[in-house]
Amino acid sequence: MDNSVHIIGTLISALLVLFMQSGFAMMETGFTRAKNAGHTVALNMMVSVFALLGYWAAGYALQNGGNGFFLSGGAMGPAAFALFLSQAATMNVAATIPTGAMAERWTFKSFAIYAFFVAVIPYPLLARWMWGHGWLSGLGTSMGLGHGVLDLAGSSVVHMTGGAAGLAGAIVLGPRMGKFRADGTPTAMPGHNIPMAVVGCMFLFFGWFGLTCGPVLAADSSRVGLAAVNTMIASAAAACSAMVYMLFLYKKPDLSLSANALLGGLAAISASCAMVSPVGAAIIGAVAGMLCCASVFFVERKLRVDDPVGAVSVHGACGAWGMIALGLFADGTY
């Protein structure tokens, strides 16, 4: 592919991923209570501000082996800047995920420290291990374990990491006041604007094509069409299976869980979007949809963790399933 076309494609994909921030803001604000709407949407805006500055200052350099702090160095050309924007946008998704799991409970000061820190150390380290020729990706060579750990578009690096961070933070912060009764059973705290939350999920669905198609464009442009189709099919299958799951168990569909499952299917297919057939993508998505619903109930009722938007289940559980599914359904053609 011509280098200028490649750069333009990378930039467009990165901008789609950055657009996902508006989806996160609407989704998380809609799923939380009206009295905390301003605080929730502020966190979704400012997480990008703090995280992107931290990643520019030091995170990107750490991800690349300690080279290029503040994007300095003679090797920074047009392609390198496009790559940085793409990687920064992807990092921003991982940094944003925990804001939903910890919504309505943390102070702005602690949030600001978290947003800067996660972009400077934890995320860059994992990204280097997986995407920067690190020890996880090198297990195939060092230990003879096949191709090593593969994650094309972030089921683990982005989503499982964000979900795990959200779970840890929600445990430390504890539940919202009144969420659990004295006997440990949860009480419903419905979001104040479900239409806003659902539209936010649809925004995320649109932007997600940049997340899955961008890395494929960089690696092998001939697989971009397959990656896009698999992204669409997996998300649709997940939303459908979640609705059937709720109909079967509770005799009525749940729009909030179907919307979350739509995202769960996207998190699951991210690792293998260009490595599986459309049939495999449909199976991955269908399992992710049911897993998302089951995980939401498990986290709340068994673990007694308060996750207002279901981030732990959507990104953590479904992201982990996506990594397993890659090994199960990759057809060997990529």
Tab-separated table of N, CA, C and O in Angstrom, residues 7-108:
chain	number	residue	atom	x	y	z
A	7	ILE	N	-1.023	6.140	5.819
A	7	ILE	CA	-1.066	7.152	6.879
A	7	ILE	C	-2.482	7.699	7.033
A	7	ILE	O	-2.995	7.842	8.147
A	8	ILE	N	-3.137	7.998	5.915
A	8	ILE	CA	-4.502	8.524	5.966
A	8	ILE	C	-5.446	7.511	6.595
A	8	ILE	O	-6.285	7.853	7.445
A	9	GLY	N	-5.301	6.241	6.208
A	9	GLY	CA	-6.142	5.197	6.787
A	9	GLY	C	-5.934	5.064	8.287
A	9	GLY	O	-6.886	4.893	9.053
A	10	THR	N	-4.674	5.146	8.708
A	10	THR	CA	-4.368	5.058	10.138
A	10	THR	C	-4.968	6.230	10.896
A	10	THR	O	-5.522	6.071	11.987
A	11	LEU	N	-4.877	7.434	10.322
A	11	LEU	CA	-5.428	8.621	10.973
A	11	LEU	C	-6.950	8.539	11.080
A	11	LEU	O	-7.535	8.887	12.115
A	12	ILE	N	-7.611	8.083	10.025
A	12	ILE	CA	-9.071	7.960	10.065
A	12	ILE	C	-9.498	6.959	11.134
A	12	ILE	O	-10.436	7.195	11.907
A	13	SER	N	-8.792	5.835	11.199
A	13	SER	CA	-9.100	4.829	12.217
A	13	SER	C	-8.913	5.398	13.617
A	13	SER	O	-9.733	5.171	14.515
A	14	ALA	N	-7.821	6.151	13.809
A	14	ALA	CA	-7.561	6.749	15.122
A	14	ALA	C	-8.642	7.745	15.500
A	14	ALA	O	-9.076	7.807	16.661
A	15	LEU	N	-9.111	8.534	14.532
A	15	LEU	CA	-10.158	9.508	14.824
A	15	LEU	C	-11.475	8.825	15.172
A	15	LEU	O	-12.239	9.307	16.024
A	16	LEU	N	-11.765	7.691	14.538
A	16	LEU	CA	-12.951	6.913	14.908
A	16	LEU	C	-12.859	6.445	16.357
A	16	LEU	O	-13.849	6.483	17.102
A	17	VAL	N	-11.680	6.008	16.750
A	17	VAL	CA	-11.495	5.543	18.127
A	17	VAL	C	-11.635	6.710	19.097
A	17	VAL	O	-12.251	6.578	20.168
A	18	LEU	N	-11.079	7.872	18.761
A	18	LEU	CA	-11.234	9.037	19.623
A	18	LEU	C	-12.703	9.453	19.742
A	18	LEU	O	-13.148	9.931	20.790
A	19	PHE	N	-13.460	9.241	18.684
A	19	PHE	CA	-14.895	9.553	18.717
A	19	PHE	C	-15.631	8.672	19.735
A	19	PHE	O	-16.691	9.066	20.243
A	20	MET	N	-15.077	7.508	20.044
A	20	MET	CA	-15.700	6.631	21.032
A	20	MET	C	-15.851	7.307	22.384
A	20	MET	O	-16.702	6.917	23.196
A	21	GLN	N	-15.037	8.334	22.660
A	21	GLN	CA	-15.125	9.006	23.952
A	21	GLN	C	-16.499	9.626	24.161
A	21	GLN	O	-17.022	9.646	25.290
A	22	SER	N	-17.103	10.123	23.091
A	22	SER	CA	-18.456	10.669	23.209
A	22	SER	C	-19.449	9.570	23.553
A	22	SER	O	-20.406	9.792	24.311
A	23	GLY	N	-19.223	8.374	23.009
A	23	GLY	CA	-20.084	7.244	23.346
A	23	GLY	C	-19.947	6.834	24.791
A	23	GLY	O	-20.949	6.566	25.480
A	24	PHE	N	-18.705	6.772	25.277
A	24	PHE	CA	-18.490	6.452	26.686
A	24	PHE	C	-19.185	7.480	27.582
A	24	PHE	O	-19.812	7.131	28.588
A	25	ALA	N	-19.051	8.753	27.240
A	25	ALA	CA	-19.638	9.808	28.065
A	25	ALA	C	-21.158	9.673	28.139
A	25	ALA	O	-21.761	9.765	29.218
A	26	MET	N	-21.797	9.443	27.009
A	26	MET	CA	-23.252	9.312	26.993
A	26	MET	C	-23.710	8.032	27.676
A	26	MET	O	-24.685	8.034	28.443
A	27	MET	N	-23.021	6.943	27.411
A	27	MET	CA	-23.413	5.666	27.991
A	27	MET	C	-23.294	5.671	29.504
A	27	MET	O	-24.231	5.302	30.231
A	28	GLU	N	-22.146	6.105	30.010
A	28	GLU	CA	-21.935	6.087	31.457
A	28	GLU	C	-22.827	7.100	32.170
A	28	GLU	O	-23.351	6.820	33.253
A	29	THR	N	-23.027	8.263	31.576
A	29	THR	CA	-23.898	9.256	32.191
A	29	THR	C	-25.346	8.777	32.216
A	29	THR	O	-26.059	8.955	33.213
A	30	GLY	N	-25.792	8.155	31.148
A	30	GLY	CA	-27.156	7.651	31.106
A	30	GLY	C	-27.419	6.532	32.084
A	30	GLY	O	-28.521	6.409	32.630
A	31	PHE	N	-26.416	5.693	32.335
A	31	PHE	CA	-26.578	4.560	33.237
A	31	PHE	C	-26.395	4.930	34.709
A	31	PHE	O	-26.555	4.076	35.580
A	32	THR	N	-26.026	6.171	34.999
A	32	THR	CA	-25.863	6.594	36.390
A	32	THR	C	-27.026	7.509	36.780
A	32	THR	O	-27.864	7.870	35.957
A	33	ARG	N	-27.076	7.877	38.044
A	33	ARG	CA	-28.199	8.661	38.552
A	33	ARG	C	-28.059	10.129	38.177
A	33	ARG	O	-26.957	10.649	38.007
A	34	ALA	N	-29.213	10.798	38.075
A	34	ALA	CA	-29.242	12.178	37.590
A	34	ALA	C	-28.405	13.114	38.457
A	34	ALA	O	-27.765	14.039	37.950
A	35	LYS	N	-28.393	12.884	39.761
A	35	LYS	CA	-27.674	13.801	40.656
A	35	LYS	C	-26.160	13.772	40.438
A	35	LYS	O	-25.458	14.696	40.846
A	36	ASN	N	-25.658	12.715	39.809
A	36	ASN	CA	-24.219	12.597	39.556
A	36	ASN	C	-23.874	12.711	38.072
A	36	ASN	O	-22.748	12.409	37.684
A	37	ALA	N	-24.846	13.148	37.258
A	37	ALA	CA	-24.622	13.196	35.811
A	37	ALA	C	-23.477	14.136	35.443
A	37	ALA	O	-22.616	13.808	34.611
A	38	GLY	N	-23.436	15.315	36.048
A	38	GLY	CA	-22.382	16.275	35.741
A	38	GLY	C	-21.005	15.752	36.088
A	38	GLY	O	-20.044	15.914	35.323
A	39	HIS	N	-20.898	15.107	37.238
A	39	HIS	CA	-19.620	14.547	37.670
A	39	HIS	C	-19.176	13.433	36.737
A	39	HIS	O	-17.999	13.347	36.352
A	40	THR	N	-20.114	12.572	36.338
A	40	THR	CA	-19.775	11.439	35.477
A	40	THR	C	-19.291	11.897	34.112
A	40	THR	O	-18.285	11.402	33.580
A	41	VAL	N	-20.000	12.840	33.516
A	41	VAL	CA	-19.599	13.296	32.185
A	41	VAL	C	-18.290	14.076	32.251
A	41	VAL	O	-17.472	14.030	31.304
A	42	ALA	N	-18.040	14.761	33.378
A	42	ALA	CA	-16.765	15.470	33.528
A	42	ALA	C	-15.596	14.498	33.563
A	42	ALA	O	-14.545	14.748	32.959
A	43	LEU	N	-15.758	13.377	34.261
A	43	LEU	CA	-14.690	12.378	34.307
A	43	LEU	C	-14.414	11.820	32.920
A	43	LEU	O	-13.256	11.579	32.551
A	44	ASN	N	-15.473	11.611	32.136
A	44	ASN	CA	-15.294	11.056	30.795
A	44	ASN	C	-14.593	12.026	29.855
A	44	ASN	O	-13.916	11.610	28.925
A	45	MET	N	-14.757	13.285	30.085
A	45	MET	CA	-14.016	14.257	29.285
A	45	MET	C	-12.571	14.378	29.755
A	45	MET	O	-11.628	14.319	28.958
A	46	MET	N	-12.382	14.523	31.054
A	46	MET	CA	-11.055	14.827	31.571
A	46	MET	C	-10.127	13.614	31.589
A	46	MET	O	-8.908	13.781	31.650
A	47	VAL	N	-10.673	12.388	31.538
A	47	VAL	CA	-9.780	11.229	31.495
A	47	VAL	C	-8.922	11.285	30.231
A	47	VAL	O	-7.742	10.917	30.243
A	48	SER	N	-9.505	11.785	29.144
A	48	SER	CA	-8.718	11.934	27.918
A	48	SER	C	-7.622	12.981	28.085
A	48	SER	O	-6.491	12.792	27.636
A	49	VAL	N	-7.966	14.070	28.741
A	49	VAL	CA	-6.999	15.160	28.920
A	49	VAL	C	-5.775	14.679	29.685
A	49	VAL	O	-4.624	14.815	29.228
A	50	PHE	N	-5.984	14.083	30.856
A	50	PHE	CA	-4.864	13.664	31.698
A	50	PHE	C	-4.121	12.470	31.102
A	50	PHE	O	-2.884	12.421	31.115
A	51	ALA	N	-4.866	11.499	30.596
A	51	ALA	CA	-4.230	10.288	30.078
A	51	ALA	C	-3.424	10.564	28.817
A	51	ALA	O	-2.303	10.066	28.663
A	52	LEU	N	-3.976	11.367	27.920
A	52	LEU	CA	-3.254	11.640	26.674
A	52	LEU	C	-1.982	12.442	26.930
A	52	LEU	O	-0.952	12.213	26.271
A	53	LEU	N	-2.013	13.364	27.884
A	53	LEU	CA	-0.803	14.110	28.219
A	53	LEU	C	0.254	13.190	28.831
A	53	LEU	O	1.445	13.291	28.519
A	54	GLY	N	-0.173	12.297	29.723
A	54	GLY	CA	0.768	11.352	30.323
A	54	GLY	C	1.371	10.415	29.296
A	54	GLY	O	2.571	10.107	29.340
A	55	TYR	N	0.542	9.964	28.358
A	55	TYR	CA	1.031	9.053	27.320
A	55	TYR	C	2.006	9.755	26.396
A	55	TYR	O	3.019	9.182	25.987
A	56	TRP	N	1.707	11.019	26.069
A	56	TRP	CA	2.632	11.799	25.230
A	56	TRP	C	3.957	12.036	25.944
A	56	TRP	O	5.030	11.935	25.341
A	57	ALA	N	3.901	12.334	27.233
A	57	ALA	CA	5.122	12.668	27.972
A	57	ALA	C	6.024	11.463	28.166
A	57	ALA	O	7.245	11.544	27.967
A	58	ALA	N	5.440	10.318	28.559
A	58	ALA	CA	6.295	9.193	28.933
A	58	ALA	C	5.752	7.832	28.550
A	58	ALA	O	6.524	6.910	28.293
A	59	GLY	N	4.437	7.670	28.509
A	59	GLY	CA	3.866	6.349	28.271
A	59	GLY	C	4.255	5.737	26.940
A	59	GLY	O	4.628	4.567	26.856
A	60	TYR	N	4.171	6.526	25.883
A	60	TYR	CA	4.499	6.024	24.551
A	60	TYR	C	5.968	5.636	24.456
A	60	TYR	O	6.322	4.638	23.826
A	61	ALA	N	6.827	6.417	25.105
A	61	ALA	CA	8.252	6.089	25.107
A	61	ALA	C	8.501	4.777	25.837
A	61	ALA	O	9.293	3.939	25.373
A	62	LEU	N	7.847	4.564	26.976
A	62	LEU	CA	8.013	3.313	27.710
A	62	LEU	C	7.515	2.142	26.885
A	62	LEU	O	8.140	1.074	26.863
A	63	GLN	N	6.398	2.330	26.187
A	63	GLN	CA	5.864	1.266	25.334
A	63	GLN	C	6.840	0.912	24.215
A	63	GLN	O	6.854	-0.218	23.725
A	64	ASN	N	7.659	1.858	23.820
A	64	ASN	CA	8.614	1.632	22.738
A	64	ASN	C	10.047	1.454	23.235
A	64	ASN	O	11.005	1.792	22.536
A	65	GLY	N	10.196	0.959	24.444
A	65	GLY	CA	11.518	0.623	24.944
A	65	GLY	C	12.306	1.776	25.499
A	65	GLY	O	13.538	1.737	25.517
A	66	GLY	N	11.645	2.837	25.935
A	66	GLY	CA	12.334	3.975	26.539
A	66	GLY	C	12.824	4.997	25.549
A	66	GLY	O	13.690	5.822	25.867
A	67	ASN	N	12.269	4.996	24.333
A	67	ASN	CA	12.687	5.949	23.309
A	67	ASN	C	11.544	6.889	22.950
A	67	ASN	O	10.414	6.447	22.735
A	68	GLY	N	11.819	8.186	22.880
A	68	GLY	CA	10.846	9.145	22.391
A	68	GLY	C	9.997	9.815	23.430
A	68	GLY	O	8.792	10.050	23.203
A	69	PHE	N	10.570	10.164	24.584
A	69	PHE	CA	9.820	10.935	25.569
A	69	PHE	C	9.412	12.277	24.962
A	69	PHE	O	10.211	12.936	24.294
A	70	PHE	N	8.163	12.680	25.190
A	70	PHE	CA	7.590	13.892	24.611
A	70	PHE	C	7.697	13.892	23.083
A	70	PHE	O	7.780	14.938	22.452
A	71	LEU	N	7.692	12.700	22.493
A	71	LEU	CA	7.799	12.528	21.043
A	71	LEU	C	9.044	13.198	20.473
A	71	LEU	O	9.041	13.704	19.344
A	72	SER	N	10.106	13.193	21.251
A	72	SER	CA	11.357	13.777	20.780
A	72	SER	C	12.150	12.729	20.018
A	72	SER	O	11.923	11.531	20.137
A	73	GLY	N	13.096	13.184	19.229
A	73	GLY	CA	13.956	12.266	18.482
A	73	GLY	C	13.815	12.469	16.990
A	73	GLY	O	12.760	12.841	16.478
A	74	GLY	N	14.901	12.183	16.289
A	74	GLY	CA	14.929	12.419	14.851
A	74	GLY	C	14.097	11.463	14.038
A	74	GLY	O	13.844	11.712	12.859
A	75	ALA	N	13.647	10.339	14.644
A	75	ALA	CA	12.903	9.340	13.883
A	75	ALA	C	11.428	9.680	13.739
A	75	ALA	O	10.680	8.964	13.094
A	76	MET	N	10.971	10.786	14.340
A	76	MET	CA	9.554	11.132	14.305
A	76	MET	C	9.208	11.797	12.983
A	76	MET	O	9.468	12.979	12.767
A	77	GLY	N	8.631	11.022	12.065
A	77	GLY	CA	8.161	11.540	10.794
A	77	GLY	C	6.654	11.403	10.685
A	77	GLY	O	5.977	11.061	11.657
A	78	PRO	N	6.077	11.643	9.495
A	78	PRO	CA	4.620	11.564	9.326
A	78	PRO	C	4.032	10.222	9.747
A	78	PRO	O	3.013	10.181	10.442
A	79	ALA	N	4.662	9.122	9.335
A	79	ALA	CA	4.139	7.811	9.695
A	79	ALA	C	4.221	7.564	11.196
A	79	ALA	O	3.312	6.982	11.796
A	80	ALA	N	5.304	8.025	11.811
A	80	ALA	CA	5.475	7.830	13.251
A	80	ALA	C	4.446	8.633	14.042
A	80	ALA	O	3.908	8.163	15.051
A	81	PHE	N	4.139	9.851	13.579
A	81	PHE	CA	3.119	10.650	14.264
A	81	PHE	C	1.741	10.006	14.128
A	81	PHE	O	0.945	10.015	15.064
A	82	ALA	N	1.448	9.460	12.951
A	82	ALA	CA	0.167	8.775	12.757
A	82	ALA	C	0.063	7.555	13.667
A	82	ALA	O	-0.998	7.280	14.249
A	83	LEU	N	1.167	6.839	13.796
A	83	LEU	CA	1.180	5.673	14.678
A	83	LEU	C	0.956	6.090	16.124
A	83	LEU	O	0.203	5.440	16.865
A	84	PHE	N	1.602	7.183	16.532
A	84	PHE	CA	1.398	7.665	17.898
A	84	PHE	C	-0.061	8.001	18.155
A	84	PHE	O	-0.623	7.636	19.191
A	85	LEU	N	-0.699	8.708	17.234
A	85	LEU	CA	-2.104	9.063	17.426
A	85	LEU	C	-2.972	7.811	17.543
A	85	LEU	O	-3.873	7.743	18.389
A	86	SER	N	-2.683	6.823	16.720
A	86	SER	CA	-3.436	5.573	16.776
A	86	SER	C	-3.265	4.876	18.120
A	86	SER	O	-4.239	4.420	18.739
A	87	GLN	N	-2.036	4.792	18.588
A	87	GLN	CA	-1.768	4.127	19.859
A	87	GLN	C	-2.338	4.925	21.036
A	87	GLN	O	-2.834	4.352	22.007
A	88	ALA	N	-2.276	6.253	20.959
A	88	ALA	CA	-2.821	7.088	22.028
A	88	ALA	C	-4.337	6.935	22.116
A	88	ALA	O	-4.906	6.880	23.216
A	89	ALA	N	-5.002	6.865	20.971
A	89	ALA	CA	-6.453	6.694	20.968
A	89	ALA	C	-6.847	5.357	21.583
A	89	ALA	O	-7.819	5.265	22.348
A	90	THR	N	-6.088	4.320	21.273
A	90	THR	CA	-6.368	2.995	21.837
A	90	THR	C	-6.145	2.988	23.339
A	90	THR	O	-6.938	2.426	24.105
A	91	MET	N	-5.053	3.606	23.783
A	91	MET	CA	-4.790	3.728	25.214
A	91	MET	C	-5.923	4.445	25.922
A	91	MET	O	-6.327	4.076	27.041
A	92	ASN	N	-6.477	5.451	25.279
A	92	ASN	CA	-7.535	6.248	25.888
A	92	ASN	C	-8.773	5.410	26.197
A	92	ASN	O	-9.459	5.636	27.192
A	93	VAL	N	-9.050	4.429	25.348
A	93	VAL	CA	-10.183	3.527	25.604
A	93	VAL	C	-9.942	2.733	26.883
A	93	VAL	O	-10.819	2.628	27.748
A	94	ALA	N	-8.739	2.168	27.017
A	94	ALA	CA	-8.422	1.391	28.219
A	94	ALA	C	-8.505	2.255	29.467
A	94	ALA	O	-8.989	1.808	30.519
A	95	ALA	N	-8.050	3.497	29.384
A	95	ALA	CA	-8.079	4.393	30.548
A	95	ALA	C	-9.492	4.779	30.932
A	95	ALA	O	-9.792	5.017	32.109
A	96	THR	N	-10.393	4.839	29.962
A	96	THR	CA	-11.757	5.291	30.215
A	96	THR	C	-12.628	4.209	30.844
A	96	THR	O	-13.532	4.515	31.624
A	97	ILE	N	-12.389	2.951	30.518
A	97	ILE	CA	-13.253	1.855	30.973
A	97	ILE	C	-13.491	1.883	32.487
A	97	ILE	O	-14.643	1.759	32.935
A	98	PRO	N	-12.467	2.031	33.330
A	98	PRO	CA	-12.724	2.005	34.778
A	98	PRO	C	-13.577	3.162	35.290
A	98	PRO	O	-14.132	3.064	36.390
A	99	THR	N	-13.711	4.259	34.541
A	99	THR	CA	-14.540	5.359	35.018
A	99	THR	C	-15.987	4.934	35.190
A	99	THR	O	-16.705	5.457	36.046
A	100	GLY	N	-16.434	3.973	34.385
A	100	GLY	CA	-17.799	3.476	34.529
A	100	GLY	C	-17.965	2.582	35.736
A	100	GLY	O	-18.962	2.675	36.468
A	101	ALA	N	-16.989	1.706	35.982
A	101	ALA	CA	-17.074	0.793	37.123
A	101	ALA	C	-17.015	1.533	38.450
A	101	ALA	O	-17.568	1.070	39.450
A	102	MET	N	-16.336	2.666	38.467
A	102	MET	CA	-16.177	3.430	39.713
A	102	MET	C	-17.031	4.700	39.742
A	102	MET	O	-16.826	5.572	40.579
A	103	ALA	N	-17.983	4.803	38.834
A	103	ALA	CA	-18.798	6.010	38.727
A	103	ALA	C	-19.551	6.305	40.020
A	103	ALA	O	-19.934	5.405	40.759
A	104	GLU	N	-19.743	7.575	40.271
A	104	GLU	CA	-20.522	8.113	41.396
A	104	GLU	C	-19.822	7.997	42.756
A	104	GLU	O	-20.434	8.285	43.782
A	105	ARG	N	-18.541	7.606	42.773
A	105	ARG	CA	-17.923	7.377	44.071
A	105	ARG	C	-16.572	8.022	44.270
A	105	ARG	O	-16.175	8.252	45.407
A	106	TRP	N	-15.807	8.299	43.228
A	106	TRP	CA	-14.454	8.781	43.509
A	106	TRP	C	-14.322	10.284	43.319
A	106	TRP	O	-15.069	10.904	42.586
A	107	THR	N	-13.350	10.833	44.048
A	107	THR	CA	-13.113	12.275	44.005
A	107	THR	C	-12.353	12.644	42.737
A	107	THR	O	-11.662	11.808	42.139
A	108	PHE	N	-12.464	13.899	42.346
A	108	PHE	CA	-11.792	14.347	41.137
A	108	PHE	C	-10.278	14.282	41.287
A	108	PHE	O	-9.560	13.983	40.331
